[in-house]
């Protein structure tokens, strides 16, 4: 697979570094959607003030959820393929630089 990726990117003799995806400071969970708003509220209540990434299936859901979280006082921003490169870069930089808690 690594060779395939390097080939698709047209890399000539790339240096390939392989590391573990295990990040002890991160928590990964997949939950069946039962009551979305309650589930999000529960997670945010368990991790107050901590950064988080919320994945949505549709772009419209990203925009709606980030707007709702902002209205409720959270520092949240959208990030999806329908945004311009500059909009995505601003959201990502804001998250990385602690100006956003949720993306």
XYZ file of C-alpha atoms in Angstrom:
103
model
C 0.000 0.000 0.000
C 2.839 2.431 0.795
C 4.338 1.882 -2.663
C 0.934 2.409 -4.246
C 0.468 5.725 -2.440
C 3.971 6.870 -3.415
C 3.250 5.878 -7.021
C -0.076 7.710 -7.101
C 1.715 10.813 -5.826
C 4.468 10.353 -8.461
C 7.176 10.352 -5.802
C 10.654 9.291 -6.910
C 12.402 7.185 -4.243
C 10.544 8.757 -1.298
C 11.770 8.356 2.241
C 8.960 6.536 4.013
C 8.593 6.934 7.752
C 6.190 4.610 9.504
C 4.886 5.319 12.964
C 2.124 4.130 15.195
C -1.326 5.641 14.915
C -1.761 5.081 18.645
C -2.027 8.463 20.323
C -2.523 8.016 24.090
C -3.800 11.591 24.396
C -6.701 10.893 21.988
C -9.959 9.072 22.625
C -11.684 7.350 19.693
C -15.308 6.281 19.931
C -17.954 5.314 17.421
C -21.522 5.426 18.677
C -24.779 4.392 17.083
C -26.883 7.491 16.550
C -29.864 7.364 18.875
C -30.432 10.942 20.013
C -27.726 12.983 18.304
C -28.089 16.201 20.288
C -28.136 14.376 23.625
C -25.108 12.310 22.644
C -23.148 15.413 21.653
C -24.207 17.196 24.847
C -23.107 14.191 26.938
C -19.662 14.073 25.313
C -19.149 17.829 25.686
C -20.217 17.654 29.348
C -17.728 14.832 30.019
C -14.876 16.783 28.395
C -15.455 20.462 29.262
C -13.007 22.869 27.666
C -11.191 20.101 25.810
C -10.680 20.193 22.047
C -12.742 17.828 19.930
C -13.455 16.822 16.366
C -17.035 15.925 15.458
C -17.507 14.065 12.178
C -20.697 14.451 10.139
C -21.766 12.631 6.993
C -23.129 15.667 5.134
C -21.647 19.123 4.666
C -24.969 20.699 5.565
C -24.861 18.873 8.904
C -21.378 20.285 9.569
C -22.586 23.836 8.929
C -25.754 23.367 10.982
C -23.985 21.732 13.929
C -21.087 24.195 14.087
C -23.571 27.079 13.956
C -25.684 25.549 16.715
C -22.631 24.945 18.898
C -21.540 28.573 18.421
C -25.028 29.815 19.363
C -24.739 27.760 22.551
C -21.453 29.430 23.467
C -18.928 26.890 22.209
C -15.922 27.954 20.165
C -16.721 25.808 17.131
C -16.060 26.028 13.424
C -16.839 24.039 10.285
C -14.404 22.098 8.113
C -15.504 20.277 4.959
C -14.769 19.894 1.254
C -17.381 22.471 0.233
C -15.395 25.278 1.824
C -12.705 27.176 -0.050
C -9.082 26.308 0.644
C -8.735 29.564 2.567
C -11.839 28.886 4.696
C -10.601 25.395 5.556
C -7.118 26.713 6.351
C -8.583 29.373 8.671
C -10.727 26.811 10.512
C -7.857 24.363 10.846
C -5.409 27.032 12.032
C -7.949 28.348 14.534
C -8.387 24.831 15.927
C -4.650 24.089 16.082
C -3.924 27.488 17.668
C -6.639 26.998 20.347
C -8.989 29.690 19.032
C -11.561 26.944 18.365
C -12.315 24.052 20.714
C -14.499 22.085 18.316
C -14.271 21.466 14.622
